[in-house]
């Protein structure tokens, strides 16, 4: 504070500072007070109820496989290996001295959903009618493995769509270089990338391409199978979704 005294220089008086009182908080105590001690979360019962309702809505009253699966098994020579909880499905059969496997994943149905979400919808002034054929199926990436004892394996990477198998690439593995477990562990086309990948299928002559297609058809990898795969993926994905709902509901409810 500055005080003016007549005829003298201003006198500055000191202001005594009062030291601030510092309080130290126990961080452990503060954390303990911020988290309620409950036996379960407050929303657990609501979540369990909603999961139960979703199960009731999604679960089919039919415990048996759909008719198209029964028809496929009755009319075909493939056996279905479908492990509960697994993303991949295998169809297996014998053909002469060969073991033929057709392996595919249900994750392809999710890729279609992602692509549809990414579609750009035109504005009203730029509206263009978009038509999609109702009978158009989604593409299914499929690995065909033909094994011969002591001769190794021929692996064909294909895409099944609209009743047709489109061959993408063909690789040959000598005995011991690969087995069917490698097909399950790796994505299509990623098996043993340290080995020669083989030529691009489209670079082969037209006659050779057609003959390889006939090679598959003779082994039952034909239009009927290409039509079956998208339907089975849809059926399998629904089963796994309901199973996931039940597992999560059981976990939350405990």
mmCIF file of C-alpha atoms in Angstrom:
data_model
loop_
_atom_site.group_PDB
_atom_site.id
_atom_site.type_symbol
_atom_site.label_atom_id
_atom_site.label_comp_id
_atom_site.label_asym_id
_atom_site.label_seq_id
_atom_site.Cartn_x
_atom_site.Cartn_y
_atom_site.Cartn_z
ATOM 1 C CA UNK A 1 0.000 0.000 0.000
ATOM 2 C CA UNK A 2 1.307 3.509 -0.871
ATOM 3 C CA UNK A 3 0.575 6.437 1.597
ATOM 4 C CA UNK A 4 1.206 10.060 0.615
ATOM 5 C CA UNK A 5 2.300 12.376 3.463
ATOM 6 C CA UNK A 6 2.302 16.086 2.728
ATOM 7 C CA UNK A 7 5.812 17.346 1.981
ATOM 8 C CA UNK A 8 7.357 13.978 2.203
ATOM 9 C CA UNK A 9 8.045 11.155 -0.153
ATOM 10 C CA UNK A 10 5.406 8.488 -0.370
ATOM 11 C CA UNK A 11 5.761 5.752 2.170
ATOM 12 C CA UNK A 12 5.241 2.207 1.138
ATOM 13 C CA UNK A 13 3.860 -0.065 3.797
ATOM 14 C CA UNK A 14 4.379 -3.791 3.506
ATOM 15 C CA UNK A 15 1.434 -6.090 3.183
ATOM 16 C CA UNK A 16 1.926 -9.217 5.162
ATOM 17 C CA UNK A 17 1.184 -12.314 3.075
ATOM 18 C CA UNK A 18 -0.699 -15.083 4.763
ATOM 19 C CA UNK A 19 0.824 -18.389 3.712
ATOM 20 C CA UNK A 20 -1.623 -20.586 1.836
ATOM 21 C CA UNK A 21 -2.679 -23.686 3.679
ATOM 22 C CA UNK A 22 -2.056 -26.726 1.501
ATOM 23 C CA UNK A 23 -4.138 -29.837 1.967
ATOM 24 C CA UNK A 24 -2.776 -33.123 0.703
ATOM 25 C CA UNK A 25 -5.329 -35.642 -0.512
ATOM 26 C CA UNK A 26 -4.785 -39.329 -0.247
ATOM 27 C CA UNK A 27 -5.027 -40.446 -3.897
ATOM 28 C CA UNK A 28 -6.031 -43.965 -2.869
ATOM 29 C CA UNK A 29 -8.867 -42.613 -0.748
ATOM 30 C CA UNK A 30 -10.090 -40.361 -3.575
ATOM 31 C CA UNK A 31 -10.092 -43.241 -6.016
ATOM 32 C CA UNK A 32 -11.900 -45.478 -3.577
ATOM 33 C CA UNK A 33 -14.636 -42.916 -3.062
ATOM 34 C CA UNK A 34 -15.195 -42.488 -6.822
ATOM 35 C CA UNK A 35 -15.931 -46.167 -7.523
ATOM 36 C CA UNK A 36 -19.033 -47.744 -5.929
ATOM 37 C CA UNK A 37 -18.602 -51.159 -4.468
ATOM 38 C CA UNK A 38 -21.286 -53.261 -6.083
ATOM 39 C CA UNK A 39 -21.646 -56.971 -6.603
ATOM 40 C CA UNK A 40 -22.509 -56.289 -10.264
ATOM 41 C CA UNK A 41 -22.898 -53.378 -12.648
ATOM 42 C CA UNK A 42 -26.046 -51.270 -12.526
ATOM 43 C CA UNK A 43 -26.873 -51.989 -16.184
ATOM 44 C CA UNK A 44 -26.208 -55.737 -16.017
ATOM 45 C CA UNK A 45 -29.859 -56.675 -15.536
ATOM 46 C CA UNK A 46 -30.956 -54.414 -18.406
ATOM 47 C CA UNK A 47 -28.277 -55.850 -20.678
ATOM 48 C CA UNK A 48 -29.184 -59.436 -19.788
ATOM 49 C CA UNK A 49 -32.864 -58.699 -20.447
ATOM 50 C CA UNK A 50 -32.143 -57.173 -23.857
ATOM 51 C CA UNK A 51 -29.874 -60.074 -24.799
ATOM 52 C CA UNK A 52 -32.615 -62.525 -23.814
ATOM 53 C CA UNK A 53 -35.135 -60.678 -25.966
ATOM 54 C CA UNK A 54 -32.711 -60.701 -28.895
ATOM 55 C CA UNK A 55 -32.225 -64.451 -28.469
ATOM 56 C CA UNK A 56 -35.976 -65.027 -28.507
ATOM 57 C CA UNK A 57 -36.284 -62.905 -31.651
ATOM 58 C CA UNK A 58 -33.365 -64.452 -33.555
ATOM 59 C CA UNK A 59 -33.583 -68.071 -32.481
ATOM 60 C CA UNK A 60 -35.443 -70.283 -34.884
ATOM 61 C CA UNK A 61 -37.910 -72.778 -33.551
ATOM 62 C CA UNK A 62 -36.388 -75.336 -35.882
ATOM 63 C CA UNK A 63 -33.580 -77.311 -34.315
ATOM 64 C CA UNK A 64 -32.980 -79.346 -37.453
ATOM 65 C CA UNK A 65 -30.908 -78.067 -40.417
ATOM 66 C CA UNK A 66 -32.961 -76.336 -43.130
ATOM 67 C CA UNK A 67 -34.312 -78.292 -46.079
ATOM 68 C CA UNK A 68 -31.650 -77.104 -48.527
ATOM 69 C CA UNK A 69 -28.898 -78.585 -46.323
ATOM 70 C CA UNK A 70 -30.662 -81.953 -46.193
ATOM 71 C CA UNK A 71 -31.182 -81.879 -49.944
ATOM 72 C CA UNK A 72 -27.500 -81.095 -50.512
ATOM 73 C CA UNK A 73 -26.352 -83.982 -48.321
ATOM 74 C CA UNK A 74 -28.837 -86.394 -49.893
ATOM 75 C CA UNK A 75 -27.981 -85.464 -53.465
ATOM 76 C CA UNK A 76 -24.272 -84.849 -53.051
ATOM 77 C CA UNK A 77 -21.190 -86.797 -52.130
ATOM 78 C CA UNK A 78 -19.601 -84.131 -49.954
ATOM 79 C CA UNK A 79 -19.569 -84.349 -46.168
ATOM 80 C CA UNK A 80 -19.862 -81.115 -44.190
ATOM 81 C CA UNK A 81 -17.348 -80.415 -41.426
ATOM 82 C CA UNK A 82 -18.824 -77.553 -39.446
ATOM 83 C CA UNK A 83 -17.310 -77.033 -35.999
ATOM 84 C CA UNK A 84 -19.381 -74.929 -33.621
ATOM 85 C CA UNK A 85 -17.712 -71.585 -32.993
ATOM 86 C CA UNK A 86 -15.361 -71.889 -35.966
ATOM 87 C CA UNK A 87 -15.261 -69.274 -38.706
ATOM 88 C CA UNK A 88 -14.421 -71.822 -41.412
ATOM 89 C CA UNK A 89 -16.369 -74.710 -42.917
ATOM 90 C CA UNK A 90 -14.973 -77.618 -44.934
ATOM 91 C CA UNK A 91 -16.662 -79.894 -47.449
ATOM 92 C CA UNK A 92 -14.794 -83.149 -48.025
ATOM 93 C CA UNK A 93 -15.071 -86.094 -50.389
ATOM 94 C CA UNK A 94 -13.007 -88.788 -52.067
ATOM 95 C CA UNK A 95 -12.483 -88.918 -55.822
ATOM 96 C CA UNK A 96 -10.559 -91.969 -56.996
ATOM 97 C CA UNK A 97 -7.172 -91.788 -55.271
ATOM 98 C CA UNK A 98 -7.708 -88.147 -54.308
ATOM 99 C CA UNK A 99 -8.950 -86.348 -51.207
ATOM 100 C CA UNK A 100 -10.879 -83.246 -52.185
ATOM 101 C CA UNK A 101 -11.576 -80.409 -49.723
ATOM 102 C CA UNK A 102 -13.570 -77.239 -50.297
ATOM 103 C CA UNK A 103 -12.901 -74.694 -47.545
ATOM 104 C CA UNK A 104 -14.649 -71.361 -47.062
ATOM 105 C CA UNK A 105 -15.273 -68.766 -44.353
ATOM 106 C CA UNK A 106 -18.472 -67.174 -43.083
ATOM 107 C CA UNK A 107 -16.639 -63.845 -42.710
ATOM 108 C CA UNK A 108 -17.346 -63.119 -46.384
ATOM 109 C CA UNK A 109 -20.931 -62.205 -45.487
ATOM 110 C CA UNK A 110 -19.592 -59.431 -43.222
ATOM 111 C CA UNK A 111 -17.498 -58.021 -46.062
ATOM 112 C CA UNK A 112 -20.675 -57.568 -48.092
ATOM 113 C CA UNK A 113 -22.264 -55.585 -45.254
ATOM 114 C CA UNK A 114 -19.181 -53.350 -45.054
ATOM 115 C CA UNK A 115 -19.278 -52.710 -48.799
ATOM 116 C CA UNK A 116 -22.966 -51.813 -48.671
ATOM 117 C CA UNK A 117 -22.330 -49.331 -45.837
ATOM 118 C CA UNK A 118 -19.637 -47.705 -47.936
ATOM 119 C CA UNK A 119 -21.900 -47.091 -50.925
ATOM 120 C CA UNK A 120 -22.482 -43.434 -51.808
ATOM 121 C CA UNK A 121 -26.143 -42.485 -52.110
ATOM 122 C CA UNK A 122 -26.664 -39.747 -54.744
ATOM 123 C CA UNK A 123 -28.440 -36.509 -53.827
ATOM 124 C CA UNK A 124 -31.988 -35.887 -55.032
ATOM 125 C CA UNK A 125 -30.915 -33.646 -57.903
ATOM 126 C CA UNK A 126 -28.395 -36.253 -58.988
ATOM 127 C CA UNK A 127 -30.605 -39.254 -58.361
ATOM 128 C CA UNK A 128 -29.896 -42.287 -60.440
ATOM 129 C CA UNK A 129 -31.977 -45.430 -60.081
ATOM 130 C CA UNK A 130 -29.798 -48.207 -58.740
ATOM 131 C CA UNK A 131 -30.991 -51.683 -59.550
ATOM 132 C CA UNK A 132 -29.610 -54.842 -58.040
ATOM 133 C CA UNK A 133 -30.714 -58.224 -59.330
ATOM 134 C CA UNK A 134 -32.591 -59.991 -56.559
ATOM 135 C CA UNK A 135 -31.058 -63.338 -57.482
ATOM 136 C CA UNK A 136 -27.478 -62.037 -57.408
ATOM 137 C CA UNK A 137 -25.455 -63.852 -54.731
ATOM 138 C CA UNK A 138 -22.511 -62.494 -52.803
ATOM 139 C CA UNK A 139 -19.020 -63.775 -53.687
ATOM 140 C CA UNK A 140 -17.584 -66.571 -51.532
ATOM 141 C CA UNK A 141 -13.812 -66.978 -51.444
ATOM 142 C CA UNK A 142 -13.136 -70.691 -51.580
ATOM 143 C CA UNK A 143 -10.017 -72.826 -51.371
ATOM 144 C CA UNK A 144 -10.137 -76.142 -53.205
ATOM 145 C CA UNK A 145 -7.472 -78.618 -52.110
ATOM 146 C CA UNK A 146 -6.871 -81.819 -54.079
ATOM 147 C CA UNK A 147 -4.486 -84.217 -52.306
ATOM 148 C CA UNK A 148 -2.787 -87.347 -53.620
ATOM 149 C CA UNK A 149 -0.837 -89.654 -51.357
ATOM 150 C CA UNK A 150 2.917 -89.251 -51.944
ATOM 151 C CA UNK A 151 2.188 -86.710 -54.692
ATOM 152 C CA UNK A 152 1.458 -83.560 -52.713
ATOM 153 C CA UNK A 153 -1.446 -81.164 -53.189
ATOM 154 C CA UNK A 154 -3.002 -78.929 -55.799
ATOM 155 C CA UNK A 155 -4.570 -75.812 -54.253
ATOM 156 C CA UNK A 156 -6.969 -73.683 -56.281
ATOM 157 C CA UNK A 157 -8.061 -70.302 -54.973
ATOM 158 C CA UNK A 158 -11.524 -69.564 -56.337
ATOM 159 C CA UNK A 159 -14.523 -67.285 -55.921
ATOM 160 C CA UNK A 160 -17.982 -68.858 -56.025
ATOM 161 C CA UNK A 161 -20.727 -66.520 -57.223
ATOM 162 C CA UNK A 162 -23.896 -66.745 -59.275
ATOM 163 C CA UNK A 163 -23.569 -70.483 -59.789
ATOM 164 C CA UNK A 164 -20.006 -70.420 -61.061
ATOM 165 C CA UNK A 165 -16.509 -70.991 -59.653
ATOM 166 C CA UNK A 166 -14.090 -68.333 -60.850
ATOM 167 C CA UNK A 167 -10.532 -69.626 -60.530
ATOM 168 C CA UNK A 168 -8.094 -66.979 -59.289
ATOM 169 C CA UNK A 169 -4.900 -68.975 -58.968
ATOM 170 C CA UNK A 170 -3.485 -72.498 -58.867
ATOM 171 C CA UNK A 171 -0.581 -73.629 -56.725
ATOM 172 C CA UNK A 172 1.182 -76.963 -56.412
ATOM 173 C CA UNK A 173 2.757 -78.123 -53.146
ATOM 174 C CA UNK A 174 5.002 -81.144 -52.870
ATOM 175 C CA UNK A 175 4.395 -83.645 -50.111
ATOM 176 C CA UNK A 176 5.111 -82.102 -46.716
ATOM 177 C CA UNK A 177 5.060 -78.498 -47.905
ATOM 178 C CA UNK A 178 1.456 -77.918 -46.825
ATOM 179 C CA UNK A 179 -1.533 -79.737 -45.326
ATOM 180 C CA UNK A 180 -5.198 -78.958 -44.747
ATOM 181 C CA UNK A 181 -4.405 -77.435 -41.337
ATOM 182 C CA UNK A 182 -2.440 -74.695 -43.096
ATOM 183 C CA UNK A 183 -5.525 -73.872 -45.128
ATOM 184 C CA UNK A 184 -7.512 -73.319 -41.929
ATOM 185 C CA UNK A 185 -4.824 -71.240 -40.230
ATOM 186 C CA UNK A 186 -4.151 -68.813 -43.091
ATOM 187 C CA UNK A 187 -6.271 -66.667 -45.348
ATOM 188 C CA UNK A 188 -6.843 -67.768 -48.901
ATOM 189 C CA UNK A 189 -3.781 -67.164 -51.039
ATOM 190 C CA UNK A 190 -1.475 -66.613 -48.054
ATOM 191 C CA UNK A 191 -0.277 -70.188 -47.598
ATOM 192 C CA UNK A 192 3.499 -70.602 -47.856
ATOM 193 C CA UNK A 193 4.284 -67.324 -49.557
ATOM 194 C CA UNK A 194 7.944 -68.294 -49.459
ATOM 195 C CA UNK A 195 7.243 -70.768 -52.277
ATOM 196 C CA UNK A 196 6.505 -70.078 -55.929
ATOM 197 C CA UNK A 197 2.966 -68.720 -56.235
ATOM 198 C CA UNK A 198 2.308 -70.077 -59.720
ATOM 199 C CA UNK A 199 1.238 -68.091 -62.796
ATOM 200 C CA UNK A 200 -1.743 -65.763 -62.917
ATOM 201 C CA UNK A 201 -4.692 -67.866 -63.998
ATOM 202 C CA UNK A 202 -5.893 -65.262 -66.468
ATOM 203 C CA UNK A 203 -2.553 -65.432 -68.253
ATOM 204 C CA UNK A 204 -3.046 -69.105 -69.106
ATOM 205 C CA UNK A 205 -4.454 -69.981 -72.506
ATOM 206 C CA UNK A 206 -8.226 -70.060 -72.840
ATOM 207 C CA UNK A 207 -8.154 -73.786 -73.519
ATOM 208 C CA UNK A 208 -6.128 -74.462 -70.374
ATOM 209 C CA UNK A 209 -8.441 -72.274 -68.284
ATOM 210 C CA UNK A 210 -11.491 -74.146 -69.573
ATOM 211 C CA UNK A 211 -9.870 -77.510 -68.872
ATOM 212 C CA UNK A 212 -9.065 -76.552 -65.285
ATOM 213 C CA UNK A 213 -12.723 -75.539 -64.850
ATOM 214 C CA UNK A 214 -13.717 -78.980 -66.145
ATOM 215 C CA UNK A 215 -11.227 -80.495 -63.683
ATOM 216 C CA UNK A 216 -13.201 -78.927 -60.839
ATOM 217 C CA UNK A 217 -16.602 -79.837 -62.251
ATOM 218 C CA UNK A 218 -15.668 -83.512 -62.489
ATOM 219 C CA UNK A 219 -14.981 -83.441 -58.762
ATOM 220 C CA UNK A 220 -18.382 -81.971 -57.926
ATOM 221 C CA UNK A 221 -17.207 -78.365 -57.688
ATOM 222 C CA UNK A 222 -19.887 -77.095 -60.006
ATOM 223 C CA UNK A 223 -22.858 -74.761 -60.331
ATOM 224 C CA UNK A 224 -24.895 -76.601 -57.696
ATOM 225 C CA UNK A 225 -22.114 -76.226 -55.133
ATOM 226 C CA UNK A 226 -21.521 -72.578 -56.030
ATOM 227 C CA UNK A 227 -25.215 -71.920 -55.396
ATOM 228 C CA UNK A 228 -25.161 -73.845 -52.115
ATOM 229 C CA UNK A 229 -22.246 -71.976 -50.491
ATOM 230 C CA UNK A 230 -23.854 -68.503 -50.004
ATOM 231 C CA UNK A 231 -26.990 -70.119 -48.560
ATOM 232 C CA UNK A 232 -24.965 -72.193 -46.126
ATOM 233 C CA UNK A 233 -22.908 -69.183 -45.044
ATOM 234 C CA UNK A 234 -26.093 -67.291 -44.248
ATOM 235 C CA UNK A 235 -27.394 -70.272 -42.240
ATOM 236 C CA UNK A 236 -24.071 -70.769 -40.429
ATOM 237 C CA UNK A 237 -23.675 -67.078 -39.590
ATOM 238 C CA UNK A 238 -27.150 -67.006 -38.037
ATOM 239 C CA UNK A 239 -26.321 -70.061 -35.900
ATOM 240 C CA UNK A 240 -23.079 -68.502 -34.680
ATOM 241 C CA UNK A 241 -24.805 -65.189 -33.909
ATOM 242 C CA UNK A 242 -27.398 -66.891 -31.712
ATOM 243 C CA UNK A 243 -24.640 -68.881 -30.024
ATOM 244 C CA UNK A 244 -22.730 -65.648 -29.353
ATOM 245 C CA UNK A 245 -25.845 -64.055 -27.850
ATOM 246 C CA UNK A 246 -26.304 -67.007 -25.494
ATOM 247 C CA UNK A 247 -22.661 -67.048 -24.407
ATOM 248 C CA UNK A 248 -22.615 -63.323 -23.687
ATOM 249 C CA UNK A 249 -25.967 -63.487 -21.906
ATOM 250 C CA UNK A 250 -24.736 -66.320 -19.701
ATOM 251 C CA UNK A 251 -21.569 -64.368 -18.893
ATOM 252 C CA UNK A 252 -23.487 -61.205 -17.972
ATOM 253 C CA UNK A 253 -26.107 -63.066 -15.936
ATOM 254 C CA UNK A 254 -23.664 -64.926 -13.683
#
